[in-house]
Short mmCIF file of C-alpha atoms in Angstrom, two decimals:
data_model
loop_
_atom_site.label_atom_id
_atom_site.label_comp_id
_atom_site.label_asym_id
_atom_site.label_seq_id
_atom_site.Cartn_x
_atom_site.Cartn_y
_atom_site.Cartn_z
CA UNK A 1 1.22 -38.65 12.07
CA UNK A 2 2.25 -35.09 11.54
CA UNK A 3 5.31 -33.03 12.59
CA UNK A 4 5.53 -29.60 14.12
CA UNK A 5 7.45 -27.06 12.22
CA UNK A 6 9.65 -25.15 14.72
CA UNK A 7 10.36 -21.64 14.68
CA UNK A 8 14.37 -23.10 13.37
CA UNK A 9 12.71 -25.11 10.47
CA UNK A 10 14.25 -24.38 7.32
CA UNK A 11 10.89 -25.59 5.67
CA UNK A 12 9.31 -22.39 6.33
CA UNK A 13 12.07 -20.50 4.10
CA UNK A 14 11.92 -22.72 1.49
CA UNK A 15 8.08 -22.75 2.09
CA UNK A 16 8.09 -19.01 1.48
CA UNK A 17 9.89 -19.76 -1.87
CA UNK A 18 6.45 -21.65 -2.44
CA UNK A 19 4.55 -18.68 -1.42
CA UNK A 20 6.06 -15.80 -4.08
CA UNK A 21 5.70 -18.32 -6.99
CA UNK A 22 2.00 -18.56 -6.36
CA UNK A 23 1.54 -14.25 -6.25
CA UNK A 24 4.30 -14.66 -9.31
CA UNK A 25 1.77 -16.55 -11.27
CA UNK A 26 -1.03 -13.68 -10.07
CA UNK A 27 1.03 -10.73 -11.06
CA UNK A 28 2.50 -12.29 -14.83
CA UNK A 29 -1.39 -12.43 -15.81
CA UNK A 30 -2.36 -8.80 -14.71
CA UNK A 31 -0.89 -7.35 -18.02
CA UNK A 32 -0.28 -9.94 -20.50
CA UNK A 33 -4.04 -10.12 -21.60
CA UNK A 34 -3.61 -6.20 -22.46
CA UNK A 35 -0.69 -6.58 -24.90
CA UNK A 36 -3.34 -9.14 -26.76
CA UNK A 37 -6.58 -7.79 -26.75
CA UNK A 38 -6.27 -6.50 -30.69
CA UNK A 39 -5.09 -9.82 -31.56
CA UNK A 40 -7.84 -11.59 -29.55
CA UNK A 41 -10.44 -9.06 -30.81
CA UNK A 42 -9.49 -10.20 -34.54
CA UNK A 43 -9.96 -13.63 -33.93
CA UNK A 44 -12.61 -14.27 -31.77
CA UNK A 45 -14.59 -11.69 -33.50
CA UNK A 46 -15.20 -10.00 -30.29
CA UNK A 47 -16.88 -6.64 -29.66
CA UNK A 48 -15.65 -3.36 -27.63
CA UNK A 49 -18.20 -4.54 -25.01
CA UNK A 50 -16.25 -8.21 -24.79
CA UNK A 51 -12.97 -6.71 -25.12
CA UNK A 52 -13.91 -4.43 -21.81
CA UNK A 53 -15.36 -7.93 -20.41
CA UNK A 54 -12.24 -9.90 -20.60
CA UNK A 55 -10.69 -7.43 -18.47
CA UNK A 56 -13.64 -6.72 -15.88
CA UNK A 57 -14.76 -10.29 -15.43
CA UNK A 58 -11.33 -11.10 -13.28
CA UNK A 59 -11.35 -8.26 -11.18
CA UNK A 60 -14.96 -8.18 -10.17
CA UNK A 61 -15.04 -11.80 -9.38
CA UNK A 62 -11.62 -11.33 -7.59
CA UNK A 63 -13.16 -8.46 -5.62
CA UNK A 64 -16.10 -10.56 -5.04
CA UNK A 65 -14.14 -13.45 -3.27
CA UNK A 66 -11.53 -12.03 -1.29
CA UNK A 67 -13.25 -11.70 1.74
CA UNK A 68 -14.46 -15.34 1.66
CA UNK A 69 -11.48 -16.81 0.63
CA UNK A 70 -9.57 -15.54 3.64
CA UNK A 71 -12.54 -17.01 5.91
CA UNK A 72 -12.17 -20.20 4.00
CA UNK A 73 -8.70 -20.66 4.55
CA UNK A 74 -8.75 -20.04 8.25
CA UNK A 75 -11.36 -22.89 8.34
CA UNK A 76 -10.33 -25.46 6.11
CA UNK A 77 -6.15 -25.00 6.15
CA UNK A 78 -4.47 -22.59 3.97
CA UNK A 79 -2.20 -24.72 2.79
CA UNK A 80 -5.15 -27.12 1.08
CA UNK A 81 -6.76 -23.87 -0.44
CA UNK A 82 -4.05 -22.50 -1.87
CA UNK A 83 -3.00 -25.88 -3.28
CA UNK A 84 -6.36 -25.76 -4.83
CA UNK A 85 -6.29 -22.38 -6.13
CA UNK A 86 -3.24 -22.95 -7.72
CA UNK A 87 -5.11 -25.99 -9.57
CA UNK A 88 -7.76 -24.22 -10.79
CA UNK A 89 -5.30 -21.14 -11.88
CA UNK A 90 -3.79 -23.45 -13.89
CA UNK A 91 -6.68 -24.87 -15.51
CA UNK A 92 -8.45 -21.65 -15.95
CA UNK A 93 -5.39 -20.36 -18.04
CA UNK A 94 -5.77 -23.60 -20.20
CA UNK A 95 -9.24 -22.67 -20.73
CA UNK A 96 -8.44 -19.14 -21.56
CA UNK A 97 -5.20 -20.41 -24.17
CA UNK A 98 -7.92 -22.42 -26.23
CA UNK A 99 -10.67 -20.45 -26.03
CA UNK A 100 -12.82 -20.04 -29.11
CA UNK A 101 -15.40 -18.22 -28.38
CA UNK A 102 -15.30 -14.35 -26.62
CA UNK A 103 -17.70 -15.78 -23.93
CA UNK A 104 -15.53 -18.75 -23.08
CA UNK A 105 -12.42 -16.40 -22.82
CA UNK A 106 -14.82 -14.14 -20.24
CA UNK A 107 -16.07 -17.28 -18.10
CA UNK A 108 -12.64 -18.18 -18.05
CA UNK A 109 -11.33 -15.18 -17.24
CA UNK A 110 -14.27 -14.75 -13.76
CA UNK A 111 -12.34 -18.53 -12.99
CA UNK A 112 -8.76 -16.91 -13.15
CA UNK A 113 -10.24 -14.41 -10.63
CA UNK A 114 -11.98 -16.88 -8.13
CA UNK A 115 -8.01 -18.32 -8.42
CA UNK A 116 -6.44 -15.30 -7.56
CA UNK A 117 -8.70 -14.24 -4.99
CA UNK A 118 -7.36 -17.57 -3.06
CA UNK A 119 -3.71 -17.11 -4.18
CA UNK A 120 -3.50 -13.37 -3.08
CA UNK A 121 -4.64 -13.14 0.57
CA UNK A 122 -3.48 -17.01 1.21
CA UNK A 123 0.20 -15.95 0.81
CA UNK A 124 -0.23 -13.32 3.36
CA UNK A 125 -1.87 -14.88 5.71
CA UNK A 126 0.54 -17.78 6.49
CA UNK A 127 3.51 -15.47 7.45
CA UNK A 128 2.31 -14.55 10.60
CA UNK A 129 2.04 -18.33 11.38
CA UNK A 130 4.79 -19.25 9.98
CA UNK A 131 7.23 -16.30 10.88
CA UNK A 132 8.62 -14.55 14.37
CA UNK A 133 8.25 -10.70 14.09
CA UNK A 134 12.18 -10.68 13.82
CA UNK A 135 11.69 -13.06 10.77
CA UNK A 136 8.29 -11.33 9.00
CA UNK A 137 9.96 -8.21 7.21
CA UNK A 138 12.70 -10.67 5.21
CA UNK A 139 9.55 -12.84 4.51
CA UNK A 140 7.29 -10.10 3.63
CA UNK A 141 9.92 -8.68 1.47
CA UNK A 142 10.15 -11.53 -0.57
CA UNK A 143 6.71 -11.97 -1.41
CA UNK A 144 6.20 -8.39 -1.92
CA UNK A 145 8.86 -8.80 -4.32
CA UNK A 146 7.87 -11.53 -6.34
CA UNK A 147 4.37 -9.56 -6.72
CA UNK A 148 6.02 -6.44 -8.48
CA UNK A 149 8.37 -8.66 -10.04
CA UNK A 150 5.67 -9.77 -12.70
CA UNK A 151 4.71 -6.60 -13.54
CA UNK A 152 7.52 -5.98 -15.94
CA UNK A 153 8.20 -9.64 -16.66
CA UNK A 154 4.40 -9.96 -17.79
CA UNK A 155 4.82 -7.40 -20.85
CA UNK A 156 8.30 -8.68 -21.87
CA UNK A 157 7.68 -12.19 -21.50
CA UNK A 158 4.03 -11.29 -23.23
CA UNK A 159 5.50 -9.35 -26.01
CA UNK A 160 7.93 -11.72 -27.15
CA UNK A 161 5.05 -14.74 -27.03
CA UNK A 162 2.71 -12.49 -29.14
CA UNK A 163 5.90 -11.93 -31.57
CA UNK A 164 6.76 -15.63 -32.28
CA UNK A 165 3.63 -17.60 -31.45
CA UNK A 166 -0.64 -16.96 -31.05
CA UNK A 167 -2.48 -14.93 -28.61
CA UNK A 168 -3.16 -17.57 -26.49
CA UNK A 169 0.42 -18.33 -25.66
CA UNK A 170 0.34 -15.47 -23.05
CA UNK A 171 -1.42 -17.48 -20.97
CA UNK A 172 0.40 -20.71 -21.06
CA UNK A 173 3.03 -18.72 -19.45
CA UNK A 174 1.12 -19.56 -16.46
CA UNK A 175 1.33 -23.32 -16.14
CA UNK A 176 5.21 -23.90 -15.12
CA UNK A 177 5.01 -21.36 -12.94
CA UNK A 178 1.77 -23.07 -11.57
CA UNK A 179 3.39 -26.55 -11.70
CA UNK A 180 6.89 -25.48 -9.70
CA UNK A 181 4.39 -23.50 -7.06
CA UNK A 182 1.91 -26.59 -6.48
CA UNK A 183 5.37 -29.14 -6.00
CA UNK A 184 6.42 -26.67 -3.83
CA UNK A 185 3.64 -25.45 -1.51
CA UNK A 186 2.45 -29.52 -1.36
CA UNK A 187 5.65 -30.63 -0.28
CA UNK A 188 7.72 -27.61 1.45
CA UNK A 189 4.89 -25.65 3.43
CA UNK A 190 3.32 -26.79 6.43
CA UNK A 191 -0.34 -26.57 7.04
CA UNK A 192 -1.87 -24.02 9.81
CA UNK A 193 -6.00 -23.26 10.30
CA UNK A 194 -7.77 -21.80 12.83
CA UNK A 195 -9.92 -24.22 15.48
CA UNK A 196 -12.88 -22.15 15.06
CA UNK A 197 -16.18 -24.30 15.19
CA UNK A 198 -18.74 -21.20 14.73
CA UNK A 199 -20.86 -21.20 11.48
CA UNK A 200 -19.98 -19.41 8.49
CA UNK A 201 -21.30 -15.70 8.37
CA UNK A 202 -23.34 -16.23 5.14
CA UNK A 203 -25.09 -12.60 5.09
CA UNK A 204 -21.89 -11.17 5.67
CA UNK A 205 -20.25 -13.10 2.55
CA UNK A 206 -23.61 -11.96 -0.18
CA UNK A 207 -23.71 -8.23 1.21
CA UNK A 208 -19.61 -7.98 1.36
CA UNK A 209 -19.34 -9.18 -2.17
CA UNK A 210 -22.33 -7.54 -3.58
CA UNK A 211 -20.78 -4.21 -2.36
CA UNK A 212 -17.30 -4.97 -3.14
CA UNK A 213 -18.33 -5.78 -6.46
CA UNK A 214 -20.48 -2.89 -7.22
CA UNK A 215 -17.72 -0.30 -6.26
CA UNK A 216 -15.50 -2.06 -8.46
CA UNK A 217 -17.32 -1.98 -11.56
CA UNK A 218 -18.48 1.67 -10.88
CA UNK A 219 -14.71 2.62 -10.63
CA UNK A 220 -13.70 0.63 -13.70
CA UNK A 221 -17.30 2.19 -15.56
CA UNK A 222 -16.00 5.38 -14.35
CA UNK A 223 -12.36 5.37 -15.29
CA UNK A 224 -13.97 4.60 -19.01
CA UNK A 225 -16.89 6.27 -19.27
CA UNK A 226 -16.12 9.38 -16.99
CA UNK A 227 -17.50 10.47 -13.29
CA UNK A 228 -20.82 11.35 -15.11
CA UNK A 229 -21.87 7.91 -16.47
CA UNK A 230 -25.35 7.18 -14.71
CA UNK A 231 -24.28 3.90 -14.47
CA UNK A 232 -20.87 4.29 -13.10
CA UNK A 233 -22.77 6.63 -10.48
CA UNK A 234 -25.86 4.40 -9.28
CA UNK A 235 -23.25 1.54 -8.84
CA UNK A 236 -20.81 3.13 -7.03
CA UNK A 237 -23.54 4.46 -4.78
CA UNK A 238 -25.20 0.91 -4.44
CA UNK A 239 -21.60 -0.76 -3.94
CA UNK A 240 -20.76 2.13 -0.99
CA UNK A 241 -24.36 1.77 0.96
CA UNK A 242 -24.06 -2.21 0.75
CA UNK A 243 -20.55 -2.14 2.32
CA UNK A 244 -22.16 0.27 4.84
CA UNK A 245 -24.75 -2.15 5.72
CA UNK A 246 -22.10 -5.05 5.73
CA UNK A 247 -20.38 -3.16 8.74
CA UNK A 248 -23.51 -2.49 10.78
CA UNK A 249 -24.01 -6.40 10.41
CA UNK A 250 -20.66 -7.42 11.41
CA UNK A 251 -20.69 -5.19 14.73
CA UNK A 252 -23.98 -6.66 15.24
CA UNK A 253 -22.57 -10.27 15.01
CA UNK A 254 -19.45 -9.27 16.59
CA UNK A 255 -21.58 -8.00 19.43
CA UNK A 256 -23.91 -10.78 20.09
CA UNK A 257 -20.78 -13.55 20.58
CA UNK A 258 -23.12 -16.11 19.02
CA UNK A 259 -22.72 -18.77 16.90
CA UNK A 260 -21.55 -16.95 13.84
CA UNK A 261 -18.55 -16.21 12.88
CA UNK A 262 -18.05 -12.39 11.20
CA UNK A 263 -16.67 -12.56 8.15
CA UNK A 264 -14.24 -9.21 9.09
CA UNK A 265 -13.28 -8.86 12.55
CA UNK A 266 -13.86 -4.98 13.43
CA UNK A 267 -11.95 -5.31 16.62
CA UNK A 268 -8.77 -5.19 14.17
CA UNK A 269 -9.51 -1.56 13.36
CA UNK A 270 -8.69 -0.94 17.16
CA UNK A 271 -4.90 -1.53 15.94
CA UNK A 272 -3.41 1.82 15.11
CA UNK A 273 -0.73 -0.57 13.15
CA UNK A 274 -2.97 -2.44 11.25
CA UNK A 275 -5.29 0.37 10.27
CA UNK A 276 -3.03 2.52 9.03
CA UNK A 277 -0.59 0.13 7.66
CA UNK A 278 -3.58 -1.01 5.88
CA UNK A 279 -4.12 2.64 4.91
CA UNK A 280 -0.86 3.13 3.55
CA UNK A 281 -0.40 -0.05 1.93
CA UNK A 282 -3.44 1.12 0.18
CA UNK A 283 -2.04 4.08 -0.79
CA UNK A 284 1.05 2.64 -2.29
CA UNK A 285 -1.23 0.82 -4.94
CA UNK A 286 -3.10 3.58 -5.69
CA UNK A 287 -0.12 5.59 -6.71
CA UNK A 288 1.74 2.48 -8.38
CA UNK A 289 -1.32 1.16 -10.14
CA UNK A 290 -1.33 4.78 -12.08
CA UNK A 291 2.08 4.63 -12.46
CA UNK A 292 2.47 0.84 -14.31
CA UNK A 293 -1.07 1.79 -15.84
CA UNK A 294 0.52 5.52 -17.67
CA UNK A 295 3.97 4.21 -18.43
CA UNK A 296 3.41 1.31 -20.76
CA UNK A 297 1.39 3.50 -22.85
CA UNK A 298 4.26 6.28 -23.21
CA UNK A 299 6.91 3.95 -24.57
CA UNK A 300 4.71 2.15 -26.89
CA UNK A 301 2.36 4.75 -28.21
CA UNK A 302 4.08 7.85 -27.71
CA UNK A 303 7.96 6.48 -28.03
CA UNK A 304 6.86 3.80 -30.55
CA UNK A 305 9.02 0.58 -29.01
CA UNK A 306 7.50 -2.74 -29.63
CA UNK A 307 5.93 -4.44 -26.34
CA UNK A 308 9.34 -6.29 -25.56
CA UNK A 309 11.47 -3.22 -25.79
CA UNK A 310 8.87 -1.47 -23.26
CA UNK A 311 8.64 -4.42 -20.81
CA UNK A 312 12.25 -3.94 -20.47
CA UNK A 313 12.68 -0.21 -19.83
CA UNK A 314 10.24 -0.99 -16.65
CA UNK A 315 13.02 -3.12 -15.47
CA UNK A 316 14.70 -0.17 -13.65
CA UNK A 317 11.93 -0.08 -10.80
CA UNK A 318 12.23 -3.50 -10.33
CA UNK A 319 16.21 -3.24 -9.43
CA UNK A 320 15.82 0.01 -7.32
CA UNK A 321 12.71 -2.22 -5.70
CA UNK A 322 15.07 -5.38 -4.92
CA UNK A 323 18.01 -2.68 -3.06
CA UNK A 324 14.99 -0.71 -1.51
CA UNK A 325 13.97 -4.63 0.26
CA UNK A 326 16.42 -5.36 0.85
CA UNK A 327 17.51 -2.40 2.79
CA UNK A 328 14.36 -1.98 4.44
CA UNK A 329 13.81 -5.90 5.84
CA UNK A 330 17.34 -5.09 7.27
CA UNK A 331 16.51 -1.75 9.30
CA UNK A 332 13.85 -3.28 10.44
CA UNK A 333 15.59 -6.91 11.71
CA UNK A 334 17.44 -6.44 15.05
CA UNK A 335 20.92 -7.17 14.92
CA UNK A 336 23.40 -8.23 17.45
CA UNK A 337 26.06 -5.44 17.97
CA UNK A 338 29.01 -8.18 18.30
CA UNK A 339 28.15 -11.72 17.51
CA UNK A 340 30.93 -12.89 19.38
CA UNK A 341 30.33 -11.54 22.40
CA UNK A 342 28.24 -13.04 25.13
CA UNK A 343 25.25 -11.06 26.12
CA UNK A 344 25.68 -8.15 23.17
CA UNK A 345 23.14 -5.78 23.23
CA UNK A 346 20.73 -6.01 19.90
CA UNK A 347 20.66 -2.98 17.74
CA UNK A 348 17.25 -1.03 18.12
CA UNK A 349 15.73 -1.58 14.67
CA UNK A 350 14.45 1.83 12.83
CA UNK A 351 10.85 2.62 13.65
CA UNK A 352 8.25 1.55 11.17
CA UNK A 353 7.05 4.93 11.07
CA UNK A 354 10.51 6.33 9.66
CA UNK A 355 11.14 3.76 7.43
CA UNK A 356 7.88 4.28 5.91
CA UNK A 357 7.57 8.10 5.90
CA UNK A 358 11.16 8.11 4.36
CA UNK A 359 10.35 5.40 1.73
CA UNK A 360 6.98 7.74 0.60
CA UNK A 361 9.40 10.75 0.60
CA UNK A 362 11.69 8.90 -1.71
CA UNK A 363 8.87 8.08 -3.99
CA UNK A 364 7.46 11.15 -4.15
CA UNK A 365 10.96 13.04 -5.18
CA UNK A 366 11.22 10.53 -7.69
CA UNK A 367 8.17 10.89 -9.15
CA UNK A 368 8.20 14.66 -8.92
CA UNK A 369 11.44 14.34 -11.59
CA UNK A 370 9.09 12.24 -13.68
CA UNK A 371 6.89 14.52 -14.10
CA UNK A 372 9.93 16.09 -16.25
CA UNK A 373 9.39 13.23 -18.89
CA UNK A 374 8.48 14.81 -22.60
CA UNK A 375 8.58 13.03 -25.99
CA UNK A 376 12.48 13.16 -26.66
CA UNK A 377 13.33 12.13 -23.23
CA UNK A 378 15.68 9.79 -23.34
CA UNK A 379 15.54 6.07 -21.73
CA UNK A 380 18.18 6.58 -19.28
CA UNK A 381 16.01 9.46 -17.31
CA UNK A 382 13.42 7.29 -17.18
CA UNK A 383 15.57 4.38 -15.83
CA UNK A 384 16.46 6.84 -13.30
CA UNK A 385 13.94 8.26 -11.83
CA UNK A 386 11.86 4.87 -12.37
CA UNK A 387 14.88 3.09 -10.19
CA UNK A 388 14.43 5.54 -7.43
CA UNK A 389 10.73 4.85 -7.22
CA UNK A 390 11.00 1.32 -7.09
CA UNK A 391 13.56 2.03 -4.09
CA UNK A 392 11.25 4.27 -2.02
CA UNK A 393 8.51 1.37 -2.86
CA UNK A 394 10.67 -1.30 -1.58
CA UNK A 395 11.10 0.36 1.61
CA UNK A 396 7.61 1.39 2.07
CA UNK A 397 5.52 -1.06 1.19
CA UNK A 398 6.86 -4.10 3.13
CA UNK A 399 6.93 -2.10 5.87
CA UNK A 400 3.26 -1.03 5.90
CA UNK A 401 2.10 -4.36 5.30
CA UNK A 402 4.31 -5.65 8.06
CA UNK A 403 2.60 -3.09 10.49
CA UNK A 404 -0.45 -4.50 9.30
CA UNK A 405 0.51 -8.09 10.08
CA UNK A 406 1.70 -7.89 12.97
CA UNK A 407 -1.94 -7.44 14.86
CA UNK A 408 -3.51 -10.41 12.93
CA UNK A 409 -3.55 -13.50 15.28
CA UNK A 410 -2.87 -16.80 13.75
CA UNK A 411 -6.19 -18.22 14.35
CA UNK A 412 -7.87 -15.12 12.19
CA UNK A 413 -4.70 -14.65 9.65
CA UNK A 414 -6.82 -15.82 6.90
CA UNK A 415 -9.80 -13.29 7.14
CA UNK A 416 -7.56 -10.35 8.32
CA UNK A 417 -5.10 -11.10 5.11
CA UNK A 418 -8.21 -10.83 2.81
CA UNK A 419 -9.41 -7.49 4.40
CA UNK A 420 -5.80 -6.06 3.85
CA UNK A 421 -5.79 -7.33 -0.15
CA UNK A 422 -9.63 -6.06 -0.74
CA UNK A 423 -8.44 -2.88 0.52
CA UNK A 424 -5.17 -2.92 -1.57
CA UNK A 425 -7.14 -4.08 -4.81
CA UNK A 426 -10.06 -1.20 -4.36
CA UNK A 427 -7.42 1.04 -3.74
CA UNK A 428 -5.54 0.48 -7.07
CA UNK A 429 -9.12 0.29 -8.83
CA UNK A 430 -9.40 3.54 -7.23
CA UNK A 431 -5.86 4.83 -8.84
CA UNK A 432 -6.41 3.70 -12.22
CA UNK A 433 -9.80 5.42 -12.44
CA UNK A 434 -8.91 8.14 -10.91
CA UNK A 435 -5.61 8.84 -12.21
CA UNK A 436 -6.48 7.36 -15.71
CA UNK A 437 -9.66 10.57 -15.44
CA UNK A 438 -6.90 13.00 -14.43
CA UNK A 439 -4.54 11.65 -17.66
CA UNK A 440 -7.37 11.84 -20.08
CA UNK A 441 -8.78 15.12 -19.26
CA UNK A 442 -5.14 17.08 -19.25
CA UNK A 443 -4.62 14.71 -22.99
CA UNK A 444 -7.55 15.59 -24.38
CA UNK A 445 -7.53 19.62 -23.35
CA UNK A 446 -4.41 19.69 -25.41
CA UNK A 447 -5.90 18.08 -28.74
CA UNK A 448 -6.45 20.24 -31.69
CA UNK A 449 -8.59 18.48 -33.92
CA UNK A 450 -10.27 21.40 -36.12
CA UNK A 451 -11.25 19.86 -39.70
CA UNK A 452 -11.26 15.94 -38.69
CA UNK A 453 -14.02 13.85 -39.61
CA UNK A 454 -16.60 12.95 -36.38
CA UNK A 455 -15.17 9.42 -36.53
CA UNK A 456 -11.42 10.37 -36.45
CA UNK A 457 -12.21 13.08 -33.76
CA UNK A 458 -13.66 10.42 -31.60
CA UNK A 459 -10.70 8.06 -31.76
CA UNK A 460 -8.12 10.72 -31.23
CA UNK A 461 -9.97 11.74 -27.96
CA UNK A 462 -10.61 8.05 -26.76
CA UNK A 463 -6.93 7.04 -26.32
CA UNK A 464 -3.54 7.96 -27.18
CA UNK A 465 -3.49 5.12 -29.27
CA UNK A 466 -6.33 6.03 -31.20
CA UNK A 467 -4.95 9.40 -31.49
CA UNK A 468 -1.48 8.06 -33.16
CA UNK A 469 -3.60 5.38 -35.67
CA UNK A 470 -5.22 8.23 -36.87
CA UNK A 471 -2.47 10.44 -37.47
CA UNK A 472 -0.84 7.74 -39.10
CA UNK A 473 -3.84 6.79 -41.02
CA UNK A 474 -4.12 10.73 -42.41
CA UNK A 475 0.14 11.41 -42.98
CA UNK A 476 -0.50 13.89 -40.44
CA UNK A 477 2.99 14.94 -38.65
CA UNK A 478 0.94 17.80 -36.73
CA UNK A 479 -1.65 15.91 -35.57
CA UNK A 480 1.07 13.15 -34.30
CA UNK A 481 2.57 15.51 -32.77
CA UNK A 482 -0.43 16.98 -30.95
CA UNK A 483 -1.20 13.73 -30.17
CA UNK A 484 1.99 12.68 -28.54
CA UNK A 485 2.62 16.06 -26.50
CA UNK A 486 -1.28 16.27 -24.80
CA UNK A 487 -0.44 12.58 -23.36
CA UNK A 488 3.00 13.60 -21.55
CA UNK A 489 1.19 16.23 -20.64
CA UNK A 490 -1.14 14.41 -19.23
CA UNK A 491 1.42 12.29 -17.96
CA UNK A 492 3.04 14.96 -16.00
CA UNK A 493 0.09 15.48 -14.26
CA UNK A 494 -0.75 12.94 -13.51
CA UNK A 495 2.93 11.81 -11.52
CA UNK A 496 2.20 15.45 -9.77
CA UNK A 497 -0.60 13.93 -8.29
CA UNK A 498 1.20 10.68 -7.49
CA UNK A 499 3.79 13.01 -5.61
CA UNK A 500 1.74 14.65 -4.01
CA UNK A 501 -0.15 11.14 -2.58
CA UNK A 502 3.18 10.02 -1.71
CA UNK A 503 3.59 13.48 0.64
CA UNK A 504 0.48 12.75 1.93
CA UNK A 505 1.40 9.61 3.03
CA UNK A 506 4.64 10.11 4.50
CA UNK A 507 2.78 12.70 6.75
CA UNK A 508 0.10 10.10 7.84
CA UNK A 509 3.30 7.52 8.18
CA UNK A 510 4.75 9.84 10.62
CA UNK A 511 1.53 11.26 12.68
CA UNK A 512 -0.40 7.14 12.81
CA UNK A 513 2.43 4.59 12.13
CA UNK A 514 2.81 3.47 15.50
CA UNK A 515 6.65 2.67 16.61
CA UNK A 516 5.68 -0.71 17.41
CA UNK A 517 2.32 -3.20 16.05
CA UNK A 518 0.83 -5.53 18.74
CA UNK A 519 -1.10 -8.48 18.44
CA UNK A 520 -4.93 -8.32 18.42
CA UNK A 521 -7.08 -11.71 19.12
CA UNK A 522 -10.32 -12.16 17.06
CA UNK A 523 -13.15 -12.37 19.20
CA UNK A 524 -13.48 -15.42 21.18
CA UNK A 525 -10.15 -16.09 20.83
CA UNK A 526 -7.52 -16.19 23.10
CA UNK A 527 -5.00 -15.24 20.62
CA UNK A 528 -2.95 -12.33 21.94
CA UNK A 529 0.55 -11.74 21.89
CA UNK A 530 0.49 -15.22 19.73
CA UNK A 531 2.29 -13.91 16.72
CA UNK A 532 5.20 -12.81 18.86
CA UNK A 533 5.60 -16.35 20.10
CA UNK A 534 7.76 -18.94 17.69
CA UNK A 535 5.55 -20.26 14.90
CA UNK A 536 4.07 -23.30 16.65
CA UNK A 537 3.06 -21.82 19.76
CA UNK A 538 0.62 -23.89 21.53
CA UNK A 539 -1.28 -20.66 23.35
CA UNK A 540 -3.56 -19.74 20.64
CA UNK A 541 -6.07 -21.73 18.49
CA UNK A 542 -3.97 -21.93 15.03
CA UNK A 543 -3.14 -25.43 14.60
CA UNK A 544 0.34 -25.41 12.00
CA UNK A 545 1.59 -29.44 10.61
CA UNK A 546 3.18 -31.27 7.65
#
């Protein structure tokens, strides 16, 4: 016997806690490995190529599996798929922790990528099903806040564990969170699925996976070897061609209205809310990943803090984020003017375009202040502009995401959420590659390395960590100052670019983001307007039971 979950059922909010734990476990894993790489390299006798694949195996498999995972959730059930992915994530974390060779660790990281490719879109896919449009901003704020909470917690926990235990312990921190999340999802989150009976678009799965993998690998390669690297250029071009072919194929499938269910509903892009909500949330990822990539190196290498201290100095961003999430979701939610006055008019929520533009403008101002960072800047200065950046992010990110999710019908929320997640993932990868290239180019242009041996010069040019290590090995204070100043100059230029992206995003929001979002049904689904109904509306073709 199944029990429907109504729009007033408190289990939905407990289920939201389970979703937040699910995305937290993925966010925790994004940065802990970076801290452990030197120790892993020594213990597993890993080459430099192996170290690159420790990171890339996760990113590439994640990119390849996102869209198929979303479609699979719509067909077999989002709760069922999420539980399986969490269990797989826990098993893969164990395999990572106890790997005895570089090959084993690379394989385990690839399995982690498969699990993450399910967890990320499924955590968004159930929101249009569980929550009404008025409730959705609060739900998105909770899931989005959990995602960003993992960014500083990962380095803090990872740094403490590396100081006290062996490198495998950084993966074991996933296990208690996974266990709690699995129990919570099983008992608190209702099942939901679409009722489509069409065949799966296998051609679309193959072509989209190949395209997203090629683009991601090309961006990673370009970020490390430069944009003139032949392999990077070739894989980028191949990826773009594959994705263009994928769009042509999906349009053909959609027009045929046959027995094959398109992997992606291209009709979603007819909604300005979906299109610009997705674009703007992707631009958030673009700018944010550059910041998250650069600042830990500043604290670790330029300022000389240990991993724990560097992680703690990222926390002000989370404080600002929490405040921005709270204020942003309140401004989006209709409120009664007077609780005790029957028939009192509801206060009109602030337009999404105004909120998103304001959030980006705040981010732009804070990032511009951050360009004043120097080698000797105090922690209070960084904490201030970090917190303000987090506040702007907390206002802009969930509001833009809500505009995109508001266009999804419950029956296709899995595939739609996977498309949003895929674009954000690629945006983050582009951000690291492009902004990392800008930082590296400016850093190298400020170096003065006359008289250094070729090997030492290559190490200094390769990274700020290599430059600091070389300066200390040679006992050269002048080289140490040059490396530190060069990195800070590069970081400041990168922050100016991030600020410019935030300004452009604010203008795009004002110009194109609609004041209200509309729901679009999937082809062949009578789901228009479903998300505006309570979570268990029988007018759509999505079922939700516990």
